[in-house]
GROMACS .gro file of C-alpha atoms in nm:
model
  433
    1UNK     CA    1   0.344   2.649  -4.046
    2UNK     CA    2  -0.007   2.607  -3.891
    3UNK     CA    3   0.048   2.236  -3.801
    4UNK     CA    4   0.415   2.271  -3.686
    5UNK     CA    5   0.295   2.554  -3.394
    6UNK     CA    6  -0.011   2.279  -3.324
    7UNK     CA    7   0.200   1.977  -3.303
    8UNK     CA    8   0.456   2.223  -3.127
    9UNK     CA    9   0.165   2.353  -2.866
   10UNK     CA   10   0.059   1.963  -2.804
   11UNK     CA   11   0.411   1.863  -2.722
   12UNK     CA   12   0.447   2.141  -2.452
   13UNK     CA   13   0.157   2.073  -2.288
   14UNK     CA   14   0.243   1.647  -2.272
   15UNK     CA   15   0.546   1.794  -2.127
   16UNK     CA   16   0.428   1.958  -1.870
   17UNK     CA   17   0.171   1.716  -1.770
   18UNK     CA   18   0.338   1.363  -1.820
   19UNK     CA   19   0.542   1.187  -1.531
   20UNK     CA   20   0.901   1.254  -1.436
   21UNK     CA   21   1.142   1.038  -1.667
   22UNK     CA   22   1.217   0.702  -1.504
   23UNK     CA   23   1.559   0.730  -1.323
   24UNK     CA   24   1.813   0.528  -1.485
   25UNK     CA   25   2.007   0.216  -1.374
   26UNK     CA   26   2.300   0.313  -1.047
   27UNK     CA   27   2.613   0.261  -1.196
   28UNK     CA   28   2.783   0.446  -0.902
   29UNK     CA   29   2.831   0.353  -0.561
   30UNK     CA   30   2.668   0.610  -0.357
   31UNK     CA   31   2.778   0.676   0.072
   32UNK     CA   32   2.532   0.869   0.296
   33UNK     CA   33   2.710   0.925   0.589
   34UNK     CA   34   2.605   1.124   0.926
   35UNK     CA   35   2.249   1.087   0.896
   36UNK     CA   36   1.999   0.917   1.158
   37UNK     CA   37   1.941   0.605   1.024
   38UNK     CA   38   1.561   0.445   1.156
   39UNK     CA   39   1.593   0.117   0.992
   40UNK     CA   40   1.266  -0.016   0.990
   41UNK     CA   41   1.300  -0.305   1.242
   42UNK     CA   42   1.290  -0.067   1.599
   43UNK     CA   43   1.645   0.028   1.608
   44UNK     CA   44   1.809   0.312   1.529
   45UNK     CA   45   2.200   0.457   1.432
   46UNK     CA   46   2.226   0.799   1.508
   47UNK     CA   47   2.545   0.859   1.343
   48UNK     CA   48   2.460   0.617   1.035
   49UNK     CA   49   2.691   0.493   0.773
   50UNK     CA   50   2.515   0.363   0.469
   51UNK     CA   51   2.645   0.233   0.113
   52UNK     CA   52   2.478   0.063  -0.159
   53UNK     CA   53   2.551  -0.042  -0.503
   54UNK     CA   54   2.422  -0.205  -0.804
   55UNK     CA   55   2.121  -0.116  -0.635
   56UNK     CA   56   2.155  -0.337  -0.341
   57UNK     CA   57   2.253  -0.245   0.027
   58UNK     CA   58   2.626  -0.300   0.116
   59UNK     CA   59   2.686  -0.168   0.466
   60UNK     CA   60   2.449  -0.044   0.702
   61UNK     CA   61   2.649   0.037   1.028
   62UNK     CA   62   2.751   0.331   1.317
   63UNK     CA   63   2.998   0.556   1.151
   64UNK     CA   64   3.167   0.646   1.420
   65UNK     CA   65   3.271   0.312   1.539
   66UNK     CA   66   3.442   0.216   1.206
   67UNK     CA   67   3.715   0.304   0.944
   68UNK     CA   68   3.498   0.235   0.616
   69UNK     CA   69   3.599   0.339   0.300
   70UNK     CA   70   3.354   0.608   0.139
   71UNK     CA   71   3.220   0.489  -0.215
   72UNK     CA   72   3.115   0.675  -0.493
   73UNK     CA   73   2.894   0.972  -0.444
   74UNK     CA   74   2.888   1.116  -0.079
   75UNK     CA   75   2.622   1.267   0.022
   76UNK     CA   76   2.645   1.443   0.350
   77UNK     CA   77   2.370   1.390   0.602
   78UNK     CA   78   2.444   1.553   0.948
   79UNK     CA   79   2.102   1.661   1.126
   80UNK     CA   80   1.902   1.453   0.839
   81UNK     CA   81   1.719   1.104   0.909
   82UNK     CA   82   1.721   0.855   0.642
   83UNK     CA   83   1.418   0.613   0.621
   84UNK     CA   84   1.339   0.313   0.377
   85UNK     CA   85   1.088   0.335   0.127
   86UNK     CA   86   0.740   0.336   0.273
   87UNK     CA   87   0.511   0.038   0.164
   88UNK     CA   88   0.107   0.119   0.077
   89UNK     CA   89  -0.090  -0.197   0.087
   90UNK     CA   90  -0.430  -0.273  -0.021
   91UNK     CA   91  -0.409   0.062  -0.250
   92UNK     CA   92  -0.579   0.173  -0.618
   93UNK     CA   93  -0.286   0.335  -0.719
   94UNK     CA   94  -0.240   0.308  -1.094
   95UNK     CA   95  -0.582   0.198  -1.137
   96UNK     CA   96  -0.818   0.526  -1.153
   97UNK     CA   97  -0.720   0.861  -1.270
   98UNK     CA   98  -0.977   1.062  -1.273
   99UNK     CA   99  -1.319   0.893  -1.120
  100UNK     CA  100  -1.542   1.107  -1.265
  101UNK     CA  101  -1.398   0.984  -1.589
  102UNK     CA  102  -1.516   0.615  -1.641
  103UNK     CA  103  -1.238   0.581  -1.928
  104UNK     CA  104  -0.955   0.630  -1.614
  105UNK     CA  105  -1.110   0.391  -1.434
  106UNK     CA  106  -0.979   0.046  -1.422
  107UNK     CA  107  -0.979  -0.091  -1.053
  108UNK     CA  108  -1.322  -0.286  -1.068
  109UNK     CA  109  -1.461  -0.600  -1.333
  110UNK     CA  110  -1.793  -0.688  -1.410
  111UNK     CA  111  -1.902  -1.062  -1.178
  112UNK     CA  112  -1.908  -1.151  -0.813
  113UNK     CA  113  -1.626  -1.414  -0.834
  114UNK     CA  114  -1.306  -1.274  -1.018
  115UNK     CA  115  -1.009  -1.478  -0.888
  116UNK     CA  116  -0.822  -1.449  -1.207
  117UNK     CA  117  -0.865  -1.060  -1.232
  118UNK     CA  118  -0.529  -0.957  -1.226
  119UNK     CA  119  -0.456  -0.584  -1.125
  120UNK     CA  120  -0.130  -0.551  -1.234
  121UNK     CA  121  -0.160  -0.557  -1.605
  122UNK     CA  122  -0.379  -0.222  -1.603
  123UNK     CA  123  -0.160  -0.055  -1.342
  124UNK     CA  124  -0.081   0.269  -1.494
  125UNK     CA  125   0.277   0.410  -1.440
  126UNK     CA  126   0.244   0.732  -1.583
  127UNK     CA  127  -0.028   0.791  -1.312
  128UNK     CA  128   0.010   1.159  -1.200
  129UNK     CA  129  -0.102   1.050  -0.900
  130UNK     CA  130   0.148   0.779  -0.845
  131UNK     CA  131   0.430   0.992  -0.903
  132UNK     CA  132   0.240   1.222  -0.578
  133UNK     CA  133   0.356   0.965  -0.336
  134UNK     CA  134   0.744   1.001  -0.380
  135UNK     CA  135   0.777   1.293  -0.205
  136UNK     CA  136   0.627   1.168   0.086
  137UNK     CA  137   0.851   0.886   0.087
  138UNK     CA  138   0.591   0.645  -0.014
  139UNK     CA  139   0.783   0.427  -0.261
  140UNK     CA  140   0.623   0.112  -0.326
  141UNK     CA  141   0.217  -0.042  -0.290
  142UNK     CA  142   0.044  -0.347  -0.310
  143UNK     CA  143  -0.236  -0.300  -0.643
  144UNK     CA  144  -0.538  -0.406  -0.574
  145UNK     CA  145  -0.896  -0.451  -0.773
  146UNK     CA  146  -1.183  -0.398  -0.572
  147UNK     CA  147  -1.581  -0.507  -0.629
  148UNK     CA  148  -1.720  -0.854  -0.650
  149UNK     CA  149  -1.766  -1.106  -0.357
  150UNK     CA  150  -1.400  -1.242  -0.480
  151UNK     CA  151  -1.231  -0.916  -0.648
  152UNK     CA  152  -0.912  -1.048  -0.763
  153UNK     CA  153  -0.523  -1.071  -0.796
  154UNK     CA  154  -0.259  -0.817  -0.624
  155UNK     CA  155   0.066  -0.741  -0.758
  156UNK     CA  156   0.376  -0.511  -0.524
  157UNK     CA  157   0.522  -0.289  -0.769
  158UNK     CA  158   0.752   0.025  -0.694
  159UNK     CA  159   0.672   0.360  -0.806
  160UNK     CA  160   0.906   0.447  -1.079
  161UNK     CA  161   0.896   0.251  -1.376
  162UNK     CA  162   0.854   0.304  -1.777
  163UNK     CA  163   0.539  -0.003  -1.734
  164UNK     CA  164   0.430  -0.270  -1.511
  165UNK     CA  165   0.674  -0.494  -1.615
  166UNK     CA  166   0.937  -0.224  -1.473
  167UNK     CA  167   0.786  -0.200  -1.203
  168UNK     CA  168   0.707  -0.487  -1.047
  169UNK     CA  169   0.859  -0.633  -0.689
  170UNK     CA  170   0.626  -0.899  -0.643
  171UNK     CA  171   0.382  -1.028  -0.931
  172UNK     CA  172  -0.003  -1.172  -0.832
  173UNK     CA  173   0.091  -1.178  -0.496
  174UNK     CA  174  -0.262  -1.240  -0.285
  175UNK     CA  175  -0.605  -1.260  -0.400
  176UNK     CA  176  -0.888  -1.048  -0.216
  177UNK     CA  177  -1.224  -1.166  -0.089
  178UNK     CA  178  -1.480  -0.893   0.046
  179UNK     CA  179  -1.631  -1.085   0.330
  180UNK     CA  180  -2.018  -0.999   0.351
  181UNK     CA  181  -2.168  -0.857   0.635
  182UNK     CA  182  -2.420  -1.016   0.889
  183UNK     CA  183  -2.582  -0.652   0.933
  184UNK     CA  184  -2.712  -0.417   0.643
  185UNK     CA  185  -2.811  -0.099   0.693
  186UNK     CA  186  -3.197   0.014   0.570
  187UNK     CA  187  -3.257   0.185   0.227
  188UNK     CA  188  -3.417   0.491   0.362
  189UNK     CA  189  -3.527   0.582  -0.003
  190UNK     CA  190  -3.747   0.217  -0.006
  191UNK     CA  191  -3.883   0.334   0.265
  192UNK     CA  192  -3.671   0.086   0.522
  193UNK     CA  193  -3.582   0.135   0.892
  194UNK     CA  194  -3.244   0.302   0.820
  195UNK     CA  195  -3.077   0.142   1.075
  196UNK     CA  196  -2.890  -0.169   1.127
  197UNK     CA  197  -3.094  -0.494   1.081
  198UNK     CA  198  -2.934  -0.881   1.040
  199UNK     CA  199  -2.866  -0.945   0.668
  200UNK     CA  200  -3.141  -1.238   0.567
  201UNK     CA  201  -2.814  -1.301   0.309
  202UNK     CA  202  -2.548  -1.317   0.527
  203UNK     CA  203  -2.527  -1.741   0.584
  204UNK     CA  204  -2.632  -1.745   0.200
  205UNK     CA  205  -2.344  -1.538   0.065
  206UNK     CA  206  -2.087  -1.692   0.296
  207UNK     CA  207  -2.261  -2.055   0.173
  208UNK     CA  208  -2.189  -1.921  -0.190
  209UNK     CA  209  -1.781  -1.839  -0.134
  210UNK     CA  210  -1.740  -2.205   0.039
  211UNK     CA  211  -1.933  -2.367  -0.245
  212UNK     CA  212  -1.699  -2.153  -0.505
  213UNK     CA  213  -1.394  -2.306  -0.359
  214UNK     CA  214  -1.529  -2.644  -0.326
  215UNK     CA  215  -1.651  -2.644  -0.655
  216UNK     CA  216  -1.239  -2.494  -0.741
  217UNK     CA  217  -1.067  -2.766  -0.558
  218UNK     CA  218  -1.306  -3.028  -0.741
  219UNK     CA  219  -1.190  -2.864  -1.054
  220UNK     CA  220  -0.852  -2.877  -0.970
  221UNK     CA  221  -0.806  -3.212  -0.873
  222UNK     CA  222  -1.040  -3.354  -1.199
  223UNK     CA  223  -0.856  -3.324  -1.556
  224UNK     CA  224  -1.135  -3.088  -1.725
  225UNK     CA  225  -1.240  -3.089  -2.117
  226UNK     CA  226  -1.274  -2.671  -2.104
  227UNK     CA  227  -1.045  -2.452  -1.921
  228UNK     CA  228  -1.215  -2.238  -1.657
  229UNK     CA  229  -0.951  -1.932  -1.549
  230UNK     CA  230  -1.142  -1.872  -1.239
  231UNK     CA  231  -1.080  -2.233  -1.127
  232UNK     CA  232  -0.738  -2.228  -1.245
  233UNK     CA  233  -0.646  -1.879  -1.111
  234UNK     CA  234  -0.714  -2.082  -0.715
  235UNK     CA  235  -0.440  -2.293  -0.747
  236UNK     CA  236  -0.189  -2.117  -0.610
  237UNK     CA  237  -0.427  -1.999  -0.345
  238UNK     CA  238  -0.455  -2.350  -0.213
  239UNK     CA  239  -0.107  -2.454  -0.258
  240UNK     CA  240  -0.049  -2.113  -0.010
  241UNK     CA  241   0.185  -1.980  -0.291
  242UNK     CA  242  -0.101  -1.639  -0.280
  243UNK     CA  243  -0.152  -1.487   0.037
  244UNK     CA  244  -0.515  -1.421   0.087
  245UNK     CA  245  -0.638  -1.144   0.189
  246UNK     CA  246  -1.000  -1.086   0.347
  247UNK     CA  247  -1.184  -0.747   0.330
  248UNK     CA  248  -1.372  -0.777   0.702
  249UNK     CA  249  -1.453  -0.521   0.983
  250UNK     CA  250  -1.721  -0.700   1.243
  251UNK     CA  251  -1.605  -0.962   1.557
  252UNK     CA  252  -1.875  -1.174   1.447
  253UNK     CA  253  -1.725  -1.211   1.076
  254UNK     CA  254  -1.416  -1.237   1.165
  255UNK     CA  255  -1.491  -1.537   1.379
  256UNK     CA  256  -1.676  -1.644   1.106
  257UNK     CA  257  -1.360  -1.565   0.858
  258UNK     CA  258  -1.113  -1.793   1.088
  259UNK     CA  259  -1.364  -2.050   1.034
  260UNK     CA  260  -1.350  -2.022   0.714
  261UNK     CA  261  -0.961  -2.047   0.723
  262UNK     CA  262  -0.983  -2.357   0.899
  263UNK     CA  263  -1.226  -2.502   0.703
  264UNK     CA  264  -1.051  -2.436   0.370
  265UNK     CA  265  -0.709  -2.476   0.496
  266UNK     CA  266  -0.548  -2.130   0.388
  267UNK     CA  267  -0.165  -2.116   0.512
  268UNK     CA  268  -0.157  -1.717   0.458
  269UNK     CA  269  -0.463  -1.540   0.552
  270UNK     CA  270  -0.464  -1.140   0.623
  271UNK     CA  271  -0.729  -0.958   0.770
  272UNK     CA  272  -0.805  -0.579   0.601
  273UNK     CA  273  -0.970  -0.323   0.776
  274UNK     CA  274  -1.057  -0.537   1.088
  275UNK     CA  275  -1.253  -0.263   1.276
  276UNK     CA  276  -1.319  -0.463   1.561
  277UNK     CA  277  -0.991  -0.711   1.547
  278UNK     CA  278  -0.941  -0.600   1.910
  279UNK     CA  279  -1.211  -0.813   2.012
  280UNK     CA  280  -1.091  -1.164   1.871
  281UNK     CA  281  -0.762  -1.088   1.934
  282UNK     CA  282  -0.696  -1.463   2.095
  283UNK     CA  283  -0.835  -1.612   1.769
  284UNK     CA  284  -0.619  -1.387   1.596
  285UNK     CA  285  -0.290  -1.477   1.736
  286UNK     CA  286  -0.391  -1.859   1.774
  287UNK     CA  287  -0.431  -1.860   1.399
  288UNK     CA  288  -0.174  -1.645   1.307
  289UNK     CA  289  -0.376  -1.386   1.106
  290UNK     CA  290  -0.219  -1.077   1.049
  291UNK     CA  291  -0.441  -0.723   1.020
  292UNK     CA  292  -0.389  -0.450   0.771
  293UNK     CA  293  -0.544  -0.159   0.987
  294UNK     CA  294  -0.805   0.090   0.826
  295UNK     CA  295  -0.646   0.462   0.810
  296UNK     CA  296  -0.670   0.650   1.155
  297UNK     CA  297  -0.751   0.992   1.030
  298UNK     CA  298  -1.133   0.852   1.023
  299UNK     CA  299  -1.429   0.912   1.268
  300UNK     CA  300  -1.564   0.587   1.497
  301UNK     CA  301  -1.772   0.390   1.347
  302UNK     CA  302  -1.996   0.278   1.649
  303UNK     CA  303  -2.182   0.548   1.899
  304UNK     CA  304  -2.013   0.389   2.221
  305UNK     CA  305  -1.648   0.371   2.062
  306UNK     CA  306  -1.380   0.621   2.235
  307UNK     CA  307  -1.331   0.929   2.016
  308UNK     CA  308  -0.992   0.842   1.942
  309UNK     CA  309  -1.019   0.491   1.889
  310UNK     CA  310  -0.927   0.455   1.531
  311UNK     CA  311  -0.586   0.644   1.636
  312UNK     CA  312  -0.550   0.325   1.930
  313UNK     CA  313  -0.637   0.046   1.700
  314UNK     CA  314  -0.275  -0.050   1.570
  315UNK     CA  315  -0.136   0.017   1.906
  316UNK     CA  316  -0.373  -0.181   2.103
  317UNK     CA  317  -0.316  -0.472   1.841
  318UNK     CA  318   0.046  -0.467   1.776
  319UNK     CA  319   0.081  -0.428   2.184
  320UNK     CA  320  -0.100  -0.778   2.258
  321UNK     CA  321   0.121  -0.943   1.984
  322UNK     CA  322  -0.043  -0.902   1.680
  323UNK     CA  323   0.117  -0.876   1.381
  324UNK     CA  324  -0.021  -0.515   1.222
  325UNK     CA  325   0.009  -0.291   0.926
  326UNK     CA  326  -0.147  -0.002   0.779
  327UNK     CA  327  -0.354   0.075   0.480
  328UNK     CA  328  -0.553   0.404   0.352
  329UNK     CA  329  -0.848   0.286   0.194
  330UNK     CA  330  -1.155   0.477   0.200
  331UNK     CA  331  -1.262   0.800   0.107
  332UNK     CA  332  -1.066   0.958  -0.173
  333UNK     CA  333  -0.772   0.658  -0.077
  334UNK     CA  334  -0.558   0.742  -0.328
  335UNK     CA  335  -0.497   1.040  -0.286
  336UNK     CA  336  -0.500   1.023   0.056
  337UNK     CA  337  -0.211   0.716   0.088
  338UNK     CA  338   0.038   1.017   0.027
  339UNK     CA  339  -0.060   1.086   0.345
  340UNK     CA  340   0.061   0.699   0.526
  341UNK     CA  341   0.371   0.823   0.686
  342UNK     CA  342   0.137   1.058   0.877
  343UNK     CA  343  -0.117   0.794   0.988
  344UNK     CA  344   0.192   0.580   1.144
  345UNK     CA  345   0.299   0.917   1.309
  346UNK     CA  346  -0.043   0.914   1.467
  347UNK     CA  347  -0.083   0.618   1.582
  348UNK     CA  348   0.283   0.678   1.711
  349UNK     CA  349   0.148   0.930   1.923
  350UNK     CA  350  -0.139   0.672   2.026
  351UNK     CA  351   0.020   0.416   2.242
  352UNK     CA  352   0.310   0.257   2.002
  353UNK     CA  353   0.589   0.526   2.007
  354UNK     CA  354   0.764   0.619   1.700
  355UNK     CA  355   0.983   0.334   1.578
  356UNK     CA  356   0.754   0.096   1.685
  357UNK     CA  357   0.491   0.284   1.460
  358UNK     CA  358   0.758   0.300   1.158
  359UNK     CA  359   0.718  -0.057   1.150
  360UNK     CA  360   0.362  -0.035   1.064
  361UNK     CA  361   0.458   0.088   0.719
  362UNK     CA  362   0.807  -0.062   0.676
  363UNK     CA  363   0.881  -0.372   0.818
  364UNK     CA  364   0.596  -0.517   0.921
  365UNK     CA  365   0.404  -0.434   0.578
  366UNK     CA  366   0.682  -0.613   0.425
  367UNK     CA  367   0.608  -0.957   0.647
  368UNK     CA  368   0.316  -0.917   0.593
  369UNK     CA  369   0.318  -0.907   0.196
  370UNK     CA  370   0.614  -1.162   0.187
  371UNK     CA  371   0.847  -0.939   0.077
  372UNK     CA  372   1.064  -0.878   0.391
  373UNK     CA  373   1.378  -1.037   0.200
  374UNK     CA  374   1.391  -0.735  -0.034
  375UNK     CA  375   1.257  -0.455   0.127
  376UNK     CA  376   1.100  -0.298   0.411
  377UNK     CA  377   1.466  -0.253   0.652
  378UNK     CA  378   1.802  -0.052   0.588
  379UNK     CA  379   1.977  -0.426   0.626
  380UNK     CA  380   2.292  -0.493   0.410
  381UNK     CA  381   2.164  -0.714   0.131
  382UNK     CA  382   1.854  -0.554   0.079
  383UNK     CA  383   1.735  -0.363  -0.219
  384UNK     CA  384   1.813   0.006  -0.193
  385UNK     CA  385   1.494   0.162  -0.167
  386UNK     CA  386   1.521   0.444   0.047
  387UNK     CA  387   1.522   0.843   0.169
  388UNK     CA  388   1.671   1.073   0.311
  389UNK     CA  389   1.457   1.374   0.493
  390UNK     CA  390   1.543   1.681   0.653
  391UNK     CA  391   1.358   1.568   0.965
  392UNK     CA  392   1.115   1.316   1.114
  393UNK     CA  393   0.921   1.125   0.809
  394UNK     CA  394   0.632   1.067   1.035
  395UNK     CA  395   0.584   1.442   1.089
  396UNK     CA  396   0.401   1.670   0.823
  397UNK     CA  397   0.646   1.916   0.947
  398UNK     CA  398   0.950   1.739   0.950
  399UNK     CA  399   0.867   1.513   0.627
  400UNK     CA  400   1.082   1.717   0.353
  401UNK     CA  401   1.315   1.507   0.131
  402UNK     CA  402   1.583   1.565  -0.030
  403UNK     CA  403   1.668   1.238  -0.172
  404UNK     CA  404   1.500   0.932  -0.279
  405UNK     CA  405   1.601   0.630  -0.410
  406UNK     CA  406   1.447   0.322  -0.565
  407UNK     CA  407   1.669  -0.007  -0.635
  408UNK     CA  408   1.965   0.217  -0.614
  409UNK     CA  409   1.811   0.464  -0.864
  410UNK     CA  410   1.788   0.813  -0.752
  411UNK     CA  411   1.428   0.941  -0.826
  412UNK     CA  412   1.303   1.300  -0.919
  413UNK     CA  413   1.072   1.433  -0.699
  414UNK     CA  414   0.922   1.680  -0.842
  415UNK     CA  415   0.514   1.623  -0.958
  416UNK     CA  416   0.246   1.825  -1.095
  417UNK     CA  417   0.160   2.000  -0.766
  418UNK     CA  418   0.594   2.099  -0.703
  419UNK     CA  419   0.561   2.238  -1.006
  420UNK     CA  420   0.245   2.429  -0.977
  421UNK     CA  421   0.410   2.515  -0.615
  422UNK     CA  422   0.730   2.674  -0.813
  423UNK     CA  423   0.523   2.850  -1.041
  424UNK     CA  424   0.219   3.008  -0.859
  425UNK     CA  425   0.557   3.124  -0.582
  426UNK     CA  426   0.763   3.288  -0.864
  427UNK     CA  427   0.436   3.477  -0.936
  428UNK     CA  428   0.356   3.616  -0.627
  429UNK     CA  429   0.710   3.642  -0.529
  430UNK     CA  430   0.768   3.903  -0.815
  431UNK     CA  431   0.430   4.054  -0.742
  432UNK     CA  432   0.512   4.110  -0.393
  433UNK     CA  433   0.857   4.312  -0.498
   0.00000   0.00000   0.00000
């Protein structure tokens, strides 16, 4: 009797802890009709009419100016705006738990250069803090490792599954390279100047990437007696299958990085972070490299910035023709990606208006991780991945869903803070009678 109230006891608790049940398959047509419809791409239908099935998008169009047949399951949207899924790239989601637990954490590998790292495999979908981002409408995110000069392999997954294989949209999608920096900051504790100096390492560490892919391309091209998966993990990096994406803040290295492109003839390069992207932005657009833009909600980095420059970055990039994103790394990132919708609303409010700021985690994220034919726009043909909220997504007081969907699936959205919400309310609601 003991061991049945144990085993009972332990059961409970994995209940209450563990992530929502993965929705299953759509097998019904569902109609949202009435709703605002922002669809990603600028544009907007006030009075939307939008049907998908078998988990793809079948009509997207203005409900007043047509006769369409409802399908399925209606849901009725007047006074509601309906969104597609948001898109997190360059995020750890899936990859650290806990950090203070080293067991949870599985986002960095031991070794500078890691090209065959692949993040996907030890994405975790039962993540408790995965399942956090549904309810802000953040649906899918681009995996990524960190550490190492070369770090490793991206995968796109969504963000209800049973396991990675579920779950991914878009498997070892773009490799990451942390470009080094030509300043380095003093180690006070050594007894250093602690401020900025030029690295001594800088031309030696960017000598040591070009020799690695040399030394790749060599092995490539040669018919090798032992396998090297480092080597072999480049090939679709040169053949431009993998995107590549470079982890680079300073105008000086990322002059340096479009060198680099030219040098090693990368098709698909993609700046992260890019701090100071507003000062190359010629070189930028001349070689078509596209910038995933640090999170706004941060300080300036340099004494002479504007105060609110990290709000204007997007704007001023995306307004001279670059092609721009956003992504939330930093301090306590993934936690903090819940929180993209209200970035874009920022810089919204920072020179790019509110559609044009949608794009930032929608559409453009989606060109940007070659994924634009799937998701990223309410177009008919797409994959239904989308949400309905009670009012404007961008706004932490307007961003309340109802619904969510993901391939056509309707998701819970209920986590382990709703339901510490719903609890810690019924408790003071009774106390308070």
């Amino acid at each position: 009797m003991k061991y049945l109230i144990i085993l009972a006891l332990f059961s409970c608790i994995g209940n209450s802890f563990a992530q929502q049940t993965p929705a299953k398959k759509q097998t019904e047509a569902v109609t949202i009709v009435g709703a605002t419809a922002h669809l990603g791409n600028g544009e907007v239908i006030e009075n939307s009419l939008i049907i998908f099935e078998d988990g793809k998008l079948t009509q997207v169009m203005d409900a007043t100016a047509t006769k369409m047949q409802y399908r399925g399951k209606i849901i009725e949207a007047e006074g509601k705006h309906v969104y597609p899924g948001f898109i997190a790239p360059n995020a750890t989601l899936g990859l650290v738990e806990i950090d203070a637990v080293r067991a949870t954490d599985d986002e960095d590998e031991i070794g500078s250069m890691l090209p065959h790292i692949r993040s996907l495999i030890a994405y975790n979908t039962e993540s408790k803090i995965v399942e956090s981002m549904r309810p802000n409408g953040v649906l899918m995110g681009q995996i990524v490792p960190r550490g190492g000069r070369i770090s490793g392999t991206s995968s796109i997954v969504q963000f209800d599954a049973w396991n990675w294989e579920d779950a991914v949209i878009k498997e070892d999608d773009g490799l990451h390279i942390n470009w080094p920096s030509s300043f380095k900051r003093g180690r006070w504790w050594a007894g250093e100047d602690p401020g900025n100096k030029a690295s001594k390492e800088y031309e030696k560490d960017i000598l040591e990437l070009s020799q690695f892919f040399t030394e790749a391309k060599a092995y490539l091209s040669s018919e090798p007696e032992k396998t090297n998966l480092a080597y072999e993990a480049m090939k679709t990096v040169f053949s431009g299958e993998k995107r590549v994406y470079i982890h680079v803040d300073g105008a000086k290295e990322i002059l340096d990085v479009v060198d680099f492109k030219k040098e090693q003839d990368l098709k698909n390069l993609t700046l992260v972070g890019g701090y100071e992207a507003h000062k190359v932005i010629d070189e930028l657009k001349d070689n078509n490299i596209a910038v995933l833009v640090q999170r706004p909600h941060d300080t300036p980095n340099n004494e002479d910035d504007d105060y609110d420059f990290p709000y204007k970055l997007a704007g001023i990039l995306h307004n001279k023709g670059v092609l721009v994103a956003l992504e939330s790394s930093g301090s306590m990132e993934r936690m903090n990606t819940r929180n993209l919708p209200f970035y874009a609303g920022t810089t919204g409010a920072y020179g790019l208006g509110k559609e044009e700021a949608l794009k930032l985690i929608t559409s453009n994220t989606a060109k940007i991780l070659g994924i634009d034919d799937k998701v990223g726009t309410l177009e008919k043909g797409k994959v239904a991945t989308l949400f309905i909220s009670e009012g404007d997504a961008l706004d932490m007081r307007g961003n309340i869903l109802t619904h969510a969907f993901i391939q056509g699936r309707e998701i819970s959205l209920e986590t382990h803070q709703t339901e510490l919400y719903h609890r810690y309310m019924e408790k003071y609601e009774s106390a308070s009678k």
